[in-house]
Amino acid sequence: MNILIKPIITEKATAASELRNCYTFAVNTKANKVEIKKAVEAAYGVSVEKVRTINVRPDRRTRYTKTGIQHGKTNAVKKAIVQLAEGEMIDLYSNM
């Protein structure tokens, strides 16, 4: 099971990483906080203090077309906000 899917790089997440040393990742929906902590420590070689998780519900949309009403939804996503120990950082923009 692949825990970390991708880092989330938005204006809000970038501000949190600069000010509070917190980094945001999209993670597997079945992963728990302990697994997320171990995955981040193994992937980036840092020590994690705290992990907070958010389950983002799917957006539902209805389109009215010539053939009738089309219902659809986006995928549900789980986000993890990881706070690192003092003095450590993750360089998300380096080429791996």
Short mmCIF file of N, CA and C in Angstrom, two decimals:
data_model
loop_
_atom_site.label_atom_id
_atom_site.label_comp_id
_atom_site.label_asym_id
_atom_site.label_seq_id
_atom_site.Cartn_x
_atom_site.Cartn_y
_atom_site.Cartn_z
N MET A 1 0.86 -1.19 0.00
CA MET A 1 0.00 0.00 0.00
C MET A 1 0.89 1.23 0.00
N ASN A 2 0.73 2.07 -1.00
CA ASN A 2 1.50 3.30 -1.11
C ASN A 2 0.80 4.37 -0.27
N ILE A 3 1.47 4.87 0.77
CA ILE A 3 0.85 5.81 1.71
C ILE A 3 0.81 7.21 1.13
N LEU A 4 1.96 7.77 0.78
CA LEU A 4 2.02 9.13 0.27
C LEU A 4 1.73 9.15 -1.22
N ILE A 5 0.76 9.96 -1.63
CA ILE A 5 0.43 10.06 -3.05
C ILE A 5 1.20 11.21 -3.68
N LYS A 6 1.04 12.43 -3.13
CA LYS A 6 1.77 13.58 -3.65
C LYS A 6 1.71 14.71 -2.64
N PRO A 7 2.68 15.62 -2.67
CA PRO A 7 2.57 16.81 -1.81
C PRO A 7 1.57 17.79 -2.41
N ILE A 8 0.88 18.50 -1.54
CA ILE A 8 -0.07 19.51 -1.98
C ILE A 8 0.62 20.87 -1.90
N ILE A 9 0.76 21.51 -3.05
CA ILE A 9 1.45 22.80 -3.11
C ILE A 9 0.43 23.86 -3.52
N THR A 10 -0.13 24.52 -2.52
CA THR A 10 -1.05 25.62 -2.74
C THR A 10 -0.52 26.83 -1.98
N GLU A 11 -1.19 27.94 -2.13
CA GLU A 11 -0.76 29.15 -1.44
C GLU A 11 -0.87 28.98 0.08
N LYS A 12 -1.95 28.35 0.52
CA LYS A 12 -2.16 28.12 1.95
C LYS A 12 -1.14 27.13 2.51
N ALA A 13 -0.87 26.05 1.78
CA ALA A 13 0.09 25.05 2.25
C ALA A 13 1.52 25.60 2.25
N THR A 14 1.86 26.44 1.29
CA THR A 14 3.19 27.04 1.24
C THR A 14 3.39 28.00 2.40
N ALA A 15 2.36 28.78 2.73
CA ALA A 15 2.45 29.69 3.87
C ALA A 15 2.61 28.93 5.17
N ALA A 16 1.91 27.80 5.31
CA ALA A 16 2.04 26.98 6.53
C ALA A 16 3.43 26.37 6.64
N SER A 17 4.01 25.99 5.51
CA SER A 17 5.35 25.40 5.56
C SER A 17 6.40 26.44 5.93
N GLU A 18 6.21 27.68 5.50
CA GLU A 18 7.18 28.73 5.82
C GLU A 18 7.02 29.24 7.25
N LEU A 19 5.79 29.37 7.71
CA LEU A 19 5.56 29.96 9.03
C LEU A 19 5.57 28.94 10.17
N ARG A 20 4.90 27.79 9.97
CA ARG A 20 4.73 26.83 11.07
C ARG A 20 5.47 25.51 10.88
N ASN A 21 6.23 25.38 9.79
CA ASN A 21 6.98 24.16 9.50
C ASN A 21 6.05 22.96 9.33
N CYS A 22 4.87 23.19 8.69
CA CYS A 22 3.89 22.14 8.43
C CYS A 22 3.80 21.91 6.93
N TYR A 23 3.80 20.66 6.51
CA TYR A 23 3.74 20.29 5.10
C TYR A 23 2.49 19.45 4.87
N THR A 24 1.84 19.65 3.72
CA THR A 24 0.58 18.99 3.42
C THR A 24 0.79 17.97 2.31
N PHE A 25 0.22 16.78 2.50
CA PHE A 25 0.34 15.69 1.53
C PHE A 25 -1.04 15.10 1.26
N ALA A 26 -1.27 14.66 0.03
CA ALA A 26 -2.41 13.81 -0.28
C ALA A 26 -1.97 12.38 0.02
N VAL A 27 -2.78 11.66 0.81
CA VAL A 27 -2.40 10.33 1.25
C VAL A 27 -3.50 9.33 0.90
N ASN A 28 -3.18 8.06 1.06
CA ASN A 28 -4.14 6.99 0.84
C ASN A 28 -5.29 7.13 1.84
N THR A 29 -6.53 6.88 1.39
CA THR A 29 -7.69 7.09 2.25
C THR A 29 -7.76 6.09 3.40
N LYS A 30 -7.05 4.98 3.30
CA LYS A 30 -7.08 3.98 4.37
C LYS A 30 -5.90 4.09 5.33
N ALA A 31 -5.01 5.05 5.11
CA ALA A 31 -3.82 5.20 5.95
C ALA A 31 -4.18 5.91 7.25
N ASN A 32 -3.52 5.51 8.35
CA ASN A 32 -3.73 6.19 9.62
C ASN A 32 -2.54 7.07 9.94
N LYS A 33 -2.59 7.78 11.08
CA LYS A 33 -1.58 8.76 11.41
C LYS A 33 -0.21 8.14 11.65
N VAL A 34 -0.17 6.96 12.24
CA VAL A 34 1.11 6.30 12.52
C VAL A 34 1.78 5.90 11.21
N GLU A 35 1.01 5.35 10.27
CA GLU A 35 1.57 4.96 8.97
C GLU A 35 2.05 6.18 8.19
N ILE A 36 1.31 7.28 8.26
CA ILE A 36 1.70 8.51 7.56
C ILE A 36 3.00 9.04 8.14
N LYS A 37 3.12 9.02 9.46
CA LYS A 37 4.34 9.51 10.12
C LYS A 37 5.56 8.69 9.69
N LYS A 38 5.43 7.37 9.68
CA LYS A 38 6.54 6.50 9.27
C LYS A 38 6.90 6.70 7.80
N ALA A 39 5.90 6.90 6.95
CA ALA A 39 6.16 7.08 5.52
C ALA A 39 6.90 8.39 5.24
N VAL A 40 6.51 9.48 5.93
CA VAL A 40 7.18 10.76 5.72
C VAL A 40 8.61 10.70 6.24
N GLU A 41 8.80 10.08 7.41
CA GLU A 41 10.16 9.97 7.96
C GLU A 41 11.05 9.13 7.07
N ALA A 42 10.50 8.06 6.47
CA ALA A 42 11.31 7.21 5.59
C ALA A 42 11.59 7.89 4.25
N ALA A 43 10.62 8.60 3.70
CA ALA A 43 10.78 9.20 2.37
C ALA A 43 11.69 10.42 2.39
N TYR A 44 11.61 11.25 3.43
CA TYR A 44 12.34 12.51 3.43
C TYR A 44 13.46 12.59 4.48
N GLY A 45 13.57 11.60 5.37
CA GLY A 45 14.65 11.60 6.35
C GLY A 45 14.54 12.69 7.39
N VAL A 46 13.33 13.00 7.84
CA VAL A 46 13.09 14.03 8.86
C VAL A 46 12.36 13.40 10.04
N SER A 47 12.30 14.12 11.16
CA SER A 47 11.53 13.63 12.31
C SER A 47 10.24 14.42 12.41
N VAL A 48 9.13 13.69 12.53
CA VAL A 48 7.79 14.27 12.53
C VAL A 48 7.29 14.41 13.97
N GLU A 49 6.78 15.59 14.31
CA GLU A 49 6.21 15.82 15.65
C GLU A 49 4.73 15.49 15.70
N LYS A 50 3.96 15.97 14.72
CA LYS A 50 2.51 15.86 14.78
C LYS A 50 1.95 15.61 13.39
N VAL A 51 0.88 14.81 13.31
CA VAL A 51 0.18 14.55 12.06
C VAL A 51 -1.30 14.83 12.27
N ARG A 52 -1.86 15.66 11.40
CA ARG A 52 -3.31 15.92 11.40
C ARG A 52 -3.87 15.48 10.07
N THR A 53 -5.04 14.84 10.07
CA THR A 53 -5.63 14.32 8.85
C THR A 53 -6.99 14.96 8.59
N ILE A 54 -7.33 15.06 7.31
CA ILE A 54 -8.59 15.63 6.86
C ILE A 54 -9.16 14.71 5.78
N ASN A 55 -10.41 14.30 5.92
CA ASN A 55 -11.10 13.58 4.87
C ASN A 55 -11.93 14.58 4.07
N VAL A 56 -11.61 14.74 2.79
CA VAL A 56 -12.31 15.69 1.93
C VAL A 56 -13.37 14.91 1.16
N ARG A 57 -14.61 15.32 1.31
CA ARG A 57 -15.70 14.61 0.66
C ARG A 57 -15.73 14.90 -0.84
N PRO A 58 -16.33 14.01 -1.63
CA PRO A 58 -16.40 14.25 -3.07
C PRO A 58 -17.43 15.34 -3.40
N ASP A 59 -17.16 16.11 -4.43
CA ASP A 59 -18.10 17.11 -4.92
C ASP A 59 -19.07 16.45 -5.88
N ARG A 60 -20.35 16.71 -5.70
CA ARG A 60 -21.37 16.16 -6.60
C ARG A 60 -21.86 17.26 -7.54
N ARG A 61 -22.01 16.89 -8.81
CA ARG A 61 -22.42 17.86 -9.81
C ARG A 61 -23.54 17.26 -10.67
N THR A 62 -24.42 18.12 -11.13
CA THR A 62 -25.49 17.73 -12.04
C THR A 62 -25.40 18.60 -13.29
N ARG A 63 -25.38 17.95 -14.45
CA ARG A 63 -25.35 18.68 -15.72
C ARG A 63 -26.64 18.37 -16.48
N TYR A 64 -27.20 19.39 -17.07
CA TYR A 64 -28.40 19.25 -17.87
C TYR A 64 -28.00 19.30 -19.34
N THR A 65 -28.12 18.16 -20.03
CA THR A 65 -27.70 18.07 -21.42
C THR A 65 -28.89 17.71 -22.31
N LYS A 66 -28.63 17.61 -23.62
CA LYS A 66 -29.70 17.23 -24.55
C LYS A 66 -30.20 15.82 -24.27
N THR A 67 -29.29 14.95 -23.84
CA THR A 67 -29.68 13.56 -23.62
C THR A 67 -30.30 13.32 -22.26
N GLY A 68 -30.32 14.32 -21.40
CA GLY A 68 -30.93 14.15 -20.08
C GLY A 68 -30.03 14.68 -18.99
N ILE A 69 -30.36 14.35 -17.78
CA ILE A 69 -29.60 14.81 -16.62
C ILE A 69 -28.44 13.86 -16.38
N GLN A 70 -27.23 14.41 -16.26
CA GLN A 70 -26.03 13.63 -16.00
C GLN A 70 -25.57 13.92 -14.57
N HIS A 71 -25.44 12.89 -13.76
CA HIS A 71 -24.95 13.04 -12.39
C HIS A 71 -23.51 12.55 -12.34
N GLY A 72 -22.68 13.24 -11.56
CA GLY A 72 -21.30 12.83 -11.42
C GLY A 72 -20.72 13.32 -10.12
N LYS A 73 -19.55 12.79 -9.76
CA LYS A 73 -18.87 13.24 -8.55
C LYS A 73 -17.37 13.09 -8.72
N THR A 74 -16.63 13.86 -7.94
CA THR A 74 -15.18 13.75 -7.92
C THR A 74 -14.78 12.70 -6.90
N ASN A 75 -13.52 12.35 -6.87
CA ASN A 75 -13.04 11.35 -5.94
C ASN A 75 -12.85 11.94 -4.55
N ALA A 76 -13.08 11.13 -3.52
CA ALA A 76 -12.79 11.53 -2.15
C ALA A 76 -11.28 11.47 -1.93
N VAL A 77 -10.76 12.41 -1.16
CA VAL A 77 -9.32 12.53 -0.94
C VAL A 77 -9.07 12.65 0.56
N LYS A 78 -7.95 12.13 1.01
CA LYS A 78 -7.52 12.32 2.39
C LYS A 78 -6.24 13.15 2.37
N LYS A 79 -6.21 14.21 3.19
CA LYS A 79 -5.03 15.06 3.30
C LYS A 79 -4.40 14.86 4.66
N ALA A 80 -3.10 14.99 4.71
CA ALA A 80 -2.37 14.92 5.97
C ALA A 80 -1.50 16.16 6.10
N ILE A 81 -1.63 16.84 7.24
CA ILE A 81 -0.79 18.00 7.54
C ILE A 81 0.24 17.53 8.56
N VAL A 82 1.50 17.56 8.16
CA VAL A 82 2.58 16.99 8.95
C VAL A 82 3.44 18.12 9.51
N GLN A 83 3.59 18.16 10.83
CA GLN A 83 4.45 19.17 11.45
C GLN A 83 5.78 18.52 11.81
N LEU A 84 6.86 19.16 11.34
CA LEU A 84 8.20 18.63 11.56
C LEU A 84 8.80 19.19 12.84
N ALA A 85 9.88 18.56 13.29
CA ALA A 85 10.60 19.04 14.46
C ALA A 85 11.28 20.36 14.14
N GLU A 86 11.62 21.09 15.17
CA GLU A 86 12.23 22.41 15.01
C GLU A 86 13.56 22.29 14.28
N GLY A 87 13.76 23.14 13.28
CA GLY A 87 15.01 23.16 12.54
C GLY A 87 15.08 22.23 11.35
N GLU A 88 14.05 21.42 11.09
CA GLU A 88 14.07 20.52 9.95
C GLU A 88 13.12 21.04 8.88
N MET A 89 13.40 20.68 7.63
CA MET A 89 12.55 21.11 6.53
C MET A 89 12.61 20.10 5.41
N ILE A 90 11.61 20.16 4.53
CA ILE A 90 11.52 19.31 3.35
C ILE A 90 11.60 20.22 2.13
N ASP A 91 12.49 19.88 1.20
CA ASP A 91 12.59 20.64 -0.04
C ASP A 91 11.74 19.94 -1.09
N LEU A 92 10.52 20.45 -1.30
CA LEU A 92 9.59 19.82 -2.23
C LEU A 92 9.90 20.16 -3.68
N TYR A 93 10.72 21.17 -3.92
CA TYR A 93 10.97 21.62 -5.27
C TYR A 93 12.25 21.06 -5.88
N SER A 94 13.00 20.24 -5.15
CA SER A 94 14.21 19.66 -5.71
C SER A 94 13.87 18.50 -6.64
N ASN A 95 14.68 18.28 -7.63
CA ASN A 95 14.47 17.16 -8.55
C ASN A 95 15.04 15.90 -7.93
N MET A 96 14.18 14.90 -7.74
CA MET A 96 14.62 13.67 -7.10
C MET A 96 15.10 12.70 -8.13
#
